Coordinates of C-alpha atoms and ligand atoms in Angstrom, one line a residue:
M1 CA 137.6 175.4 112.0
S2 CA 136.5 172.2 109.9
Q3 CA 138.6 169.5 110.5
A4 CA 136.8 165.9 110.9
D5 CA 136.6 163.3 108.7
I6 CA 133.3 162.1 109.8
G7 CA 131.0 163.3 112.6
L8 CA 129.0 160.3 114.4
I9 CA 126.1 161.1 116.6
G10 CA 125.2 158.2 119.6
L11 CA 128.1 157.3 122.3
A12 CA 126.1 154.3 123.6
V13 CA 128.1 150.8 123.1
M14 CA 128.0 150.7 119.2
G15 CA 129.1 154.3 118.8
Q16 CA 132.1 155.1 121.4
N17 CA 133.5 151.9 119.8
L18 CA 133.1 152.8 116.1
V19 CA 135.2 156.3 116.7
L20 CA 137.7 154.6 119.0
N21 CA 138.2 152.0 115.8
M22 CA 138.1 155.0 113.2
A23 CA 140.4 157.2 115.5
D24 CA 142.9 154.3 115.3
H25 CA 142.7 154.3 111.8
G26 CA 144.0 157.8 111.8
F27 CA 140.4 159.3 111.0
S28 CA 139.4 162.8 113.3
V29 CA 136.0 162.0 114.3
S30 CA 133.4 164.8 115.8
V31 CA 131.3 163.7 118.1
F32 CA 127.3 164.4 119.6
N33 CA 125.1 163.0 121.8
R34 CA 122.1 164.1 122.9
S35 CA 122.6 163.7 126.6
P36 CA 125.8 165.8 127.2
E37 CA 127.7 163.9 130.1
K38 CA 128.3 161.1 128.0
T39 CA 129.9 163.2 125.7
R40 CA 131.9 164.4 128.8
D41 CA 132.5 161.3 130.3
F42 CA 133.7 160.0 127.0
L43 CA 136.0 162.7 126.2
S44 CA 137.9 162.3 129.2
G45 CA 138.0 158.6 129.5
E46 CA 138.9 156.4 126.7
A47 CA 138.7 159.3 123.9
V48 CA 142.0 160.8 125.4
N49 CA 144.4 161.5 123.3
K50 CA 143.0 160.5 120.2
S51 CA 141.6 162.5 117.6
I52 CA 138.5 162.5 118.6
I53 CA 136.3 165.9 118.7
G54 CA 133.5 166.6 121.6
T55 CA 130.6 168.8 120.4
Y56 CA 127.9 169.9 122.7
S57 CA 125.2 171.5 120.1
L58 CA 124.5 170.4 116.4
A59 CA 125.4 173.5 114.9
E60 CA 128.8 173.0 116.8
F61 CA 129.2 169.5 115.3
V62 CA 127.6 170.3 112.1
G63 CA 130.8 173.2 111.8
S64 CA 133.5 171.0 112.8
L65 CA 133.0 168.8 109.9
K66 CA 135.2 169.2 106.2
A67 CA 133.0 168.9 103.1
P68 CA 131.7 167.2 102.1
R69 CA 129.8 166.4 105.4
K70 CA 129.4 162.8 106.9
V71 CA 127.2 162.1 109.5
M72 CA 127.3 158.9 111.0
L73 CA 123.8 157.9 113.3
M74 CA 124.4 155.6 115.8
V75 CA 121.3 155.6 117.8
K76 CA 118.0 154.0 118.5
A77 CA 116.6 153.0 115.3
G78 CA 113.2 154.7 114.0
E79 CA 111.7 157.9 114.8
V80 CA 115.0 158.8 116.8
V81 CA 117.1 159.0 113.4
D82 CA 114.0 160.5 111.8
A83 CA 114.3 163.6 114.4
F84 CA 117.6 163.8 114.1
I85 CA 117.7 163.9 110.3
E86 CA 114.8 166.8 110.4
Q87 CA 117.3 168.9 112.8
L88 CA 120.4 168.2 110.3
L89 CA 118.9 169.2 107.4
P90 CA 119.1 172.6 108.0
L91 CA 122.2 173.0 109.2
L92 CA 124.0 171.0 105.9
D93 CA 124.9 171.2 102.6
K94 CA 123.4 169.8 99.9
G95 CA 125.7 166.6 98.4
D96 CA 126.6 166.2 102.3
I97 CA 125.9 162.4 103.3
I98 CA 124.0 161.2 106.0
I99 CA 124.7 157.9 107.7
D100 CA 122.0 155.5 109.6
G101 CA 124.2 153.2 111.3
G102 CA 121.7 151.6 113.6
N103 CA 119.4 148.5 113.2
S104 CA 116.7 150.1 110.8
L105 CA 113.9 148.8 109.0
Y106 CA 114.9 148.1 105.3
T107 CA 111.7 150.6 104.2
D108 CA 112.7 152.8 106.4
S109 CA 115.9 153.4 104.7
T110 CA 114.3 153.1 101.2
R111 CA 112.1 156.2 102.1
R112 CA 115.1 157.8 103.8
T113 CA 117.2 157.5 100.8
Q114 CA 114.4 158.6 98.2
E115 CA 113.5 161.8 100.4
L116 CA 117.1 163.3 101.1
A117 CA 117.7 162.7 97.2
E118 CA 114.9 164.7 96.5
K119 CA 116.3 167.3 98.4
G120 CA 119.8 167.3 97.3
F121 CA 121.5 165.1 100.2
L122 CA 123.0 161.9 100.2
F123 CA 122.0 158.8 102.7
I124 CA 123.1 155.4 103.6
G125 CA 121.4 152.9 105.5
T126 CA 124.1 150.8 106.9
G127 CA 123.7 147.3 108.9
V128 CA 126.9 147.1 111.6
S129 CA 127.7 143.9 113.2
G130 CA 129.5 142.6 115.2
G131 CA 128.1 143.8 118.6
E132 CA 130.5 145.9 121.0
E133 CA 134.0 144.0 120.6
G134 CA 133.4 144.3 116.6
A135 CA 132.6 147.9 116.7
R136 CA 136.0 148.6 118.6
N137 CA 138.0 145.7 116.5
G138 CA 136.6 145.5 113.2
P139 CA 132.7 144.7 111.9
S140 CA 131.0 143.4 109.4
I141 CA 129.6 146.6 107.6
M142 CA 127.0 146.4 105.1
P143 CA 126.1 149.5 103.3
G144 CA 123.1 150.7 101.0
G145 CA 121.7 153.7 99.9
N146 CA 122.5 156.1 97.6
Q147 CA 125.6 154.7 95.3
Q148 CA 126.9 158.5 94.9
A149 CA 127.8 158.5 98.7
W150 CA 130.2 155.2 98.8
S151 CA 133.1 156.5 97.1
A152 CA 133.8 159.4 99.7
V153 CA 132.4 156.4 102.8
K154 CA 134.3 153.6 101.3
P155 CA 137.8 154.4 102.9
I156 CA 137.0 155.1 106.2
F157 CA 134.2 151.5 106.2
Q158 CA 136.8 149.3 104.4
A159 CA 139.3 151.0 106.9
I160 CA 137.9 149.7 109.7
S161 CA 135.7 146.6 109.1
A162 CA 136.9 143.2 109.9
K163 CA 138.9 141.4 107.1
A164 CA 138.8 137.9 105.5
D165 CA 141.2 136.2 103.5
Q166 CA 142.5 139.7 103.7
Q167 CA 139.4 141.3 102.1
P168 CA 137.6 144.2 103.7
C169 CA 134.1 142.5 105.2
C170 CA 132.5 145.5 104.1
D171 CA 131.1 146.3 100.2
W172 CA 129.1 148.4 98.9
V173 CA 125.4 147.0 98.7
G174 CA 122.6 148.2 96.3
D175 CA 119.9 150.7 96.6
G176 CA 118.2 152.5 99.0
G177 CA 117.2 149.8 101.6
A178 CA 119.3 147.2 100.2
G179 CA 122.0 147.1 103.6
H180 CA 119.2 147.3 106.2
Y181 CA 117.9 144.3 104.3
V182 CA 121.0 142.4 104.0
K183 CA 122.3 143.0 107.4
M184 CA 118.1 142.0 108.3
V185 CA 118.6 138.5 107.1
H186 CA 122.4 138.1 108.6
N187 CA 120.2 138.8 111.8
G188 CA 117.7 136.5 111.3
I189 CA 120.5 134.1 110.9
E190 CA 121.5 134.8 113.5
Y191 CA 118.5 134.0 115.1
G192 CA 118.9 130.5 113.5
D193 CA 122.3 129.3 114.1
M194 CA 121.6 130.4 117.8
Q195 CA 118.5 128.2 118.4
L196 CA 119.8 125.4 116.8
I197 CA 122.8 125.3 118.9
S198 CA 120.6 125.9 121.9
E199 CA 118.2 123.0 120.9
A200 CA 121.9 120.4 120.2
Y201 CA 123.0 121.7 123.5
Q202 CA 119.4 120.4 125.6
L203 CA 119.9 117.4 124.0
M204 CA 123.3 117.0 125.4
R205 CA 122.0 118.1 128.7
E206 CA 118.8 116.5 128.9
G207 CA 118.4 114.3 126.5
L208 CA 121.6 112.6 127.3
G209 CA 122.2 113.9 131.2
M210 CA 125.3 115.2 130.2
S211 CA 127.1 118.1 132.6
A212 CA 127.9 121.6 131.5
E213 CA 131.4 120.8 131.2
E214 CA 130.5 117.9 129.2
C215 CA 128.9 119.8 126.5
H216 CA 131.8 122.7 126.7
E217 CA 134.1 120.0 125.4
T218 CA 131.9 118.7 123.0
F219 CA 130.8 121.7 121.5
A220 CA 135.3 123.4 122.1
Q221 CA 135.5 120.0 119.9
W222 CA 133.2 120.7 117.6
N223 CA 134.7 124.2 117.1
Q224 CA 137.5 122.6 115.4
G225 CA 135.9 121.2 112.4
V226 CA 132.8 122.2 109.8
L227 CA 130.8 123.8 112.5
D228 CA 133.7 126.5 113.3
S229 CA 132.0 129.3 114.1
Y230 CA 132.0 132.3 116.7
L231 CA 128.7 131.4 118.1
I232 CA 130.3 127.9 118.6
E233 CA 133.2 128.7 120.3
I234 CA 131.4 131.5 122.5
T235 CA 128.6 128.3 123.3
A236 CA 131.8 126.6 124.6
D237 CA 132.9 129.5 126.6
I238 CA 129.3 129.7 128.3
L239 CA 129.4 126.2 129.3
T240 CA 132.7 126.5 131.0
F241 CA 131.7 129.9 133.4
K242 CA 131.1 129.4 136.9
D243 CA 128.8 131.8 139.0
T244 CA 130.3 132.9 142.0
D245 CA 129.2 129.7 144.1
G246 CA 131.6 127.8 141.8
N247 CA 128.2 126.1 139.3
P248 CA 127.5 126.7 136.1
L249 CA 126.5 130.3 135.8
I250 CA 124.4 128.3 132.4
D251 CA 122.1 126.9 135.2
K252 CA 120.9 129.9 136.6
I253 CA 119.6 131.6 134.0
L254 CA 116.1 132.1 133.4
D255 CA 114.8 130.4 130.3
A256 CA 113.1 133.4 128.8
A257 CA 114.6 135.1 125.8
G258 CA 113.9 138.5 124.4
Q259 CA 114.3 139.8 121.3
K260 CA 114.5 143.3 119.6
G261 CA 112.5 142.4 116.4
T262 CA 114.9 142.0 113.3
G263 CA 114.3 138.3 113.5
K264 CA 110.4 138.9 113.4
W265 CA 111.1 141.6 110.8
T266 CA 112.6 138.4 108.5
G267 CA 110.3 136.5 109.1
I268 CA 107.5 139.1 108.4
S269 CA 109.8 139.6 105.2
S270 CA 110.0 136.2 104.1
L271 CA 105.8 135.9 104.4
E272 CA 105.5 138.6 102.3
M273 CA 107.8 137.4 99.4
G274 CA 106.5 134.0 100.1
V275 CA 109.8 132.4 100.4
P276 CA 109.8 129.7 102.8
L277 CA 112.1 130.8 105.7
T278 CA 110.7 127.9 107.7
L279 CA 114.1 127.7 110.2
I280 CA 114.5 131.2 110.9
T281 CA 110.6 132.1 111.6
E282 CA 110.5 128.6 114.4
S283 CA 113.0 130.5 115.8
V284 CA 111.6 133.3 116.5
Y285 CA 108.4 131.2 117.5
A286 CA 110.7 129.6 120.0
R287 CA 111.7 133.1 121.4
C288 CA 107.9 133.4 122.1
L289 CA 107.3 130.1 123.0
S290 CA 110.2 130.5 125.4
A291 CA 108.6 133.6 127.0
L292 CA 105.6 131.6 128.4
K293 CA 107.5 131.0 131.3
D294 CA 104.6 131.1 133.9
E295 CA 102.4 129.3 131.7
R296 CA 104.9 126.4 130.6
V297 CA 105.5 126.1 134.3
T298 CA 101.7 125.4 134.8
A299 CA 101.6 123.3 132.1
S300 CA 104.4 121.2 133.1
K301 CA 102.5 120.4 136.2
I302 CA 99.4 119.1 133.1
Y303 CA 101.4 116.9 131.3
P304 CA 104.4 116.3 133.3
R305 CA 107.2 114.7 130.8
A306 CA 109.4 111.8 130.8
S307 CA 112.7 113.1 132.4
Q308 CA 114.9 110.5 132.7
P309 CA 118.4 111.1 130.4
S310 CA 118.4 108.2 127.5
D311 CA 121.0 105.4 127.9
A312 CA 121.1 105.4 124.4
N313 CA 125.2 105.4 122.8
R314 CA 126.4 108.5 123.6
T315 CA 129.1 108.8 120.7
E316 CA 126.5 107.8 118.2
V317 CA 123.9 110.0 119.3
L318 CA 126.0 113.1 120.1
Q319 CA 127.7 112.6 116.1
A320 CA 123.9 112.8 115.5
I321 CA 123.2 115.4 116.7
H322 CA 126.3 117.4 115.3
D323 CA 125.3 116.3 112.0
A324 CA 121.3 117.3 112.4
L325 CA 123.0 120.6 113.5
Y326 CA 125.3 121.1 110.4
A327 CA 122.6 120.1 107.6
S328 CA 120.5 122.6 109.6
K329 CA 123.3 125.1 109.4
I330 CA 123.3 124.6 105.3
I331 CA 119.3 124.7 105.1
S332 CA 118.9 128.0 107.3
Y333 CA 121.8 129.8 104.9
T334 CA 120.0 128.1 102.0
Q335 CA 116.7 129.9 102.9
G336 CA 118.5 133.4 103.6
Y337 CA 119.6 133.3 100.2
M338 CA 116.4 132.3 98.4
L339 CA 115.1 135.6 100.3
M340 CA 117.5 138.1 99.9
K341 CA 117.0 136.5 96.1
E342 CA 113.7 137.0 95.8
A343 CA 114.1 140.4 97.6
A344 CA 116.6 141.3 95.1
K345 CA 113.9 140.4 92.2
E346 CA 111.4 142.8 94.1
F347 CA 113.1 145.7 94.5
G348 CA 115.4 145.8 91.3
W349 CA 118.7 145.2 93.4
D350 CA 121.9 143.1 91.9
L351 CA 123.0 141.5 95.0
N352 CA 126.3 140.0 95.3
Y353 CA 126.0 136.6 96.7
G354 CA 129.1 135.7 97.3
G355 CA 130.3 139.2 98.5
I356 CA 127.6 139.3 101.3
A357 CA 129.0 135.7 102.2
L358 CA 132.5 137.7 102.5
M359 CA 130.9 140.5 104.5
W360 CA 129.2 137.6 107.3
R361 CA 132.7 135.8 107.0
G362 CA 134.5 138.2 109.7
G363 CA 133.8 140.7 112.5
C364 CA 129.8 139.7 112.6
I365 CA 127.9 137.4 115.1
I366 CA 127.3 134.5 112.3
R367 CA 131.0 134.5 111.0
S368 CA 132.4 131.0 110.3
T369 CA 134.4 129.6 108.6
F370 CA 131.4 127.5 107.1
L371 CA 130.5 131.2 104.9
G372 CA 133.9 130.5 103.6
E373 CA 132.2 127.4 101.1
I374 CA 128.8 129.7 100.3
K375 CA 131.2 132.6 99.1
R376 CA 133.1 129.6 97.2
A377 CA 129.5 128.4 95.8
Y378 CA 128.7 131.7 94.8
D379 CA 131.9 132.8 93.2
E380 CA 132.1 129.7 91.1
A381 CA 128.3 130.4 89.7
P382 CA 127.1 133.8 90.8
E383 CA 123.5 132.5 88.7
L384 CA 123.5 129.8 91.2
Q385 CA 119.8 128.9 91.7
N386 CA 119.8 127.1 94.6
L387 CA 122.4 126.4 97.3
L388 CA 121.8 123.2 97.6
Q389 CA 122.6 122.6 94.5
D390 CA 126.3 123.0 95.0
N391 CA 128.2 120.1 94.9
F392 CA 130.0 120.4 98.2
F393 CA 126.2 121.6 99.5
E394 CA 124.9 118.2 98.6
Q395 CA 127.7 116.0 99.2
A396 CA 127.7 117.7 103.0
I397 CA 123.9 117.2 103.1
K398 CA 123.7 113.2 101.8
T399 CA 127.0 112.8 104.5
S400 CA 124.7 113.8 107.3
E401 CA 121.0 112.8 106.2
A402 CA 120.4 109.8 108.1
N403 CA 122.0 111.3 111.5
W404 CA 119.4 114.3 110.8
R405 CA 116.9 112.1 111.1
K406 CA 118.3 110.3 113.9
A407 CA 118.9 113.2 116.4
I408 CA 115.5 114.1 116.0
I409 CA 114.1 110.8 116.3
F410 CA 116.2 111.1 119.8
G411 CA 114.3 114.1 120.8
I412 CA 110.9 113.3 119.6
Q413 CA 111.7 110.0 122.2
Q414 CA 113.2 112.1 125.0
S415 CA 110.1 115.0 124.9
I416 CA 112.5 117.5 124.2
P417 CA 111.7 120.2 121.9
T418 CA 114.0 120.3 118.0
P419 CA 111.8 123.6 115.9
A420 CA 114.8 124.6 114.0
L421 CA 116.3 120.9 113.6
S422 CA 113.0 119.5 113.2
S423 CA 111.8 122.3 110.4
A424 CA 114.6 122.2 108.3
L425 CA 114.3 118.7 107.7
A426 CA 110.7 119.2 106.8
F427 CA 111.8 121.8 104.6
F428 CA 114.0 119.6 103.0
D429 CA 112.2 117.0 102.6
G430 CA 109.6 119.0 100.5
Y431 CA 112.2 120.5 98.5
R432 CA 113.9 117.7 97.2
S433 CA 110.3 116.3 96.4
E434 CA 108.8 115.9 92.9
K435 CA 105.8 115.7 94.6
V436 CA 104.3 117.3 97.8
S437 CA 100.6 116.9 99.0
A438 CA 99.5 120.4 97.7
N439 CA 96.8 118.4 95.0
M440 CA 94.7 117.8 98.0
L441 CA 94.8 121.3 99.0
Q442 CA 93.9 122.2 95.5
A443 CA 91.4 119.5 95.9
Q444 CA 89.7 121.6 99.2
R445 CA 90.2 125.1 97.6
D446 CA 88.1 124.5 94.1
Y447 CA 86.0 121.7 96.5
F448 CA 84.8 124.4 99.3
G449 CA 85.6 127.7 97.1
A450 CA 85.8 127.3 93.6
H451 CA 89.6 128.3 93.1
T452 CA 90.0 126.0 90.5
Y453 CA 93.1 123.8 89.9
E454 CA 95.7 122.7 87.1
R455 CA 95.7 118.9 86.0
I456 CA 99.1 117.1 85.5
D457 CA 97.4 116.0 81.9
A458 CA 96.9 119.3 81.0
P459 CA 99.4 122.5 80.2
R460 CA 100.1 124.4 82.9
G461 CA 98.2 128.0 83.4
E462 CA 95.0 125.4 82.5
R463 CA 92.4 126.1 85.1
F464 CA 89.9 123.7 85.6
H465 CA 86.5 123.5 88.7
T466 CA 84.7 120.4 89.0
D467 CA 81.1 120.5 91.0
W468 CA 82.4 118.5 93.4
I469 CA 78.5 117.5 94.8
Q470 CA 76.5 118.1 91.7
S471 CA 75.1 121.5 93.7
G472 CA 76.9 124.3 92.8
G473 CA 77.1 125.6 88.7
K474 CA 80.1 126.1 86.3
I475 CA 80.9 128.9 87.7
S476 CA 84.5 129.8 89.3
S477 CA 86.3 132.0 91.5
T478 CA 88.2 134.5 90.2
S479 CA 89.8 136.8 92.7
Y480 CA 90.4 134.6 95.9
E481 CA 93.8 133.2 95.4
V482 CA 96.0 131.8 98.0
Ligands
NBP1 P1 121.0 152.1 121.9 O1 120.2 151.9 120.8 O2 120.8 152.1 123.4 O3 120.9 154.0 121.7 C1 121.5 154.5 122.3 C2 121.5 156.1 121.7 O4 120.4 156.4 121.2 C3 122.2 157.2 122.6 O5 123.1 158.0 121.7 C4 120.7 157.6 123.2 O6 121.1 158.7 123.4 C5 120.2 157.7 122.2 N1 118.7 158.1 121.9 C6 117.9 157.7 122.2 BR1 118.1 155.8 123.3 N2 117.2 158.0 122.2 C7 116.8 159.2 121.6 C8 115.8 160.3 121.6 N3 114.7 160.1 122.1 N4 116.7 161.0 121.3 C9 117.9 161.5 120.6 N5 118.7 160.5 120.8 C10 117.9 159.4 121.9 O7 122.4 152.1 121.4 P2 123.4 150.9 120.9 O8 123.0 149.7 121.6 O9 125.0 151.3 120.8 O10 123.1 150.8 119.5 C11 123.4 152.3 118.1 C12 122.4 151.4 117.1 O11 123.0 150.3 116.7 C13 121.0 150.8 117.5 O12 120.0 151.2 116.1 C14 121.4 148.9 117.5 O13 120.2 148.7 116.9 C15 122.3 149.1 117.0 N6 123.2 148.2 116.7 C16 123.2 147.6 118.3 C17 124.0 146.4 118.3 C18 124.5 146.0 119.9 O14 125.2 145.3 119.8 N7 124.4 147.1 120.2 C19 124.8 145.4 116.7 C20 124.3 146.0 115.6 C21 123.5 147.4 116.1 P3 121.5 159.0 125.1 O15 122.6 158.7 125.8 O16 120.8 160.9 125.6 O17 120.4 158.3 126.0

């Protein structure tokens, strides 16, 4: 008998918790997993006495769903998603909805939306953020794809999502891969926030010689102010967590970071779009550099660095680190929004920038009070060219600027790398400069490749070529544009 409101395939950590969340909100859910023992364990464990139906074949699964059927995939991104879609299609009816809630590449979601629409099926590619805890108690959900499917899915998604200011952290993002694009940028921002906090931690720990407990107290205090966020909160928790021997666990964890690829995708997209997403991209590189553990150990013996903590005034340096973190975070979100604006232009999406900030305000890993200000800025001025032009962020940057420089100088003096903090400042100094050094670049390009240049005393678009060494001709390149 067809009875379930929605079906979910993929009973790993995200899938199981989303199913429990849906059931708690009054929806009946059918479940299927490749390995049947996971389904059995789930049904005899946490799913007991809930409106959750276990199925052991895709035909049984599809047969258990109310029409129009809503099938959500929470499986490993990539080929597995395509394989499930292929197996499902012969079992579904036209008008049925397939939802991919995994971390899929946005171009795959664009392709799937189109391919399924051509066959008469509706597709939603949605970002789901918040990890295990978010999935269970209220994630941030960023759906895009075929908008015709939204009204059928909306009541379920908005019921189970996190709430911020009494509003669901879930709304329609846009066509095709828009939902997964916004989720990708979210993950990129997450990389940036995590790297910034880690740099602040190293400045405290090694630069100022603070203990883990002292760092814990500082982050806990910072979490009461403008930096109030989930990631600062868990950093404070991590720093006070003790290993079985009573020492801080953080000191036992190897300094080689992993990554699953969404930060890298964000960096690649920024290069494709020509958007200077420097902080997030540096954060990805910082993880790559951290992974070279053995090589770094060798290099540290060739180039030993002075490892004495500074005797600088701790209160002043801590305030500088705080302000540098805050200003850099503003730059990171500014760059993330610049990227989304460019993508919206490129793909014809009508993105609601304030709405995106609201979706990220609760449930997800980058949730923070700070996002409330971004929402306000875009609600007040939906056409805002750049976040740095909003009065609140202008004042925040101006108040932090001197300390931002001070913190980076402190890191340089102590030989502590601050790629995210420093690249944010370099971006800011470039962005606010009426004149940058690109006149020299253009001269060099014209010198060796006759690529031409524009002049400050001629209209934009008029191009000039100089025979710099009196040996070339008047001919200039027409094809080599960088
Ligand atoms: P995983 O990403 O670990 O995926 C596990 C699921 O994929 C299981 O149901 C597994 O079935 C199935 N699967 C795999 Br792996 N290979 C398969 C194959 N060849 N054929 C059929 N099924 C296959 O689970 P997750 O961590 O819950 O994440 C689910 C999705 O959500 C992923 O796309 C992930 O990137 C995304 N996501 C994860 C998080 C997080 O915090 N973990 C947060 C946000 C988004 P099996 O049980 O038979 O092996």
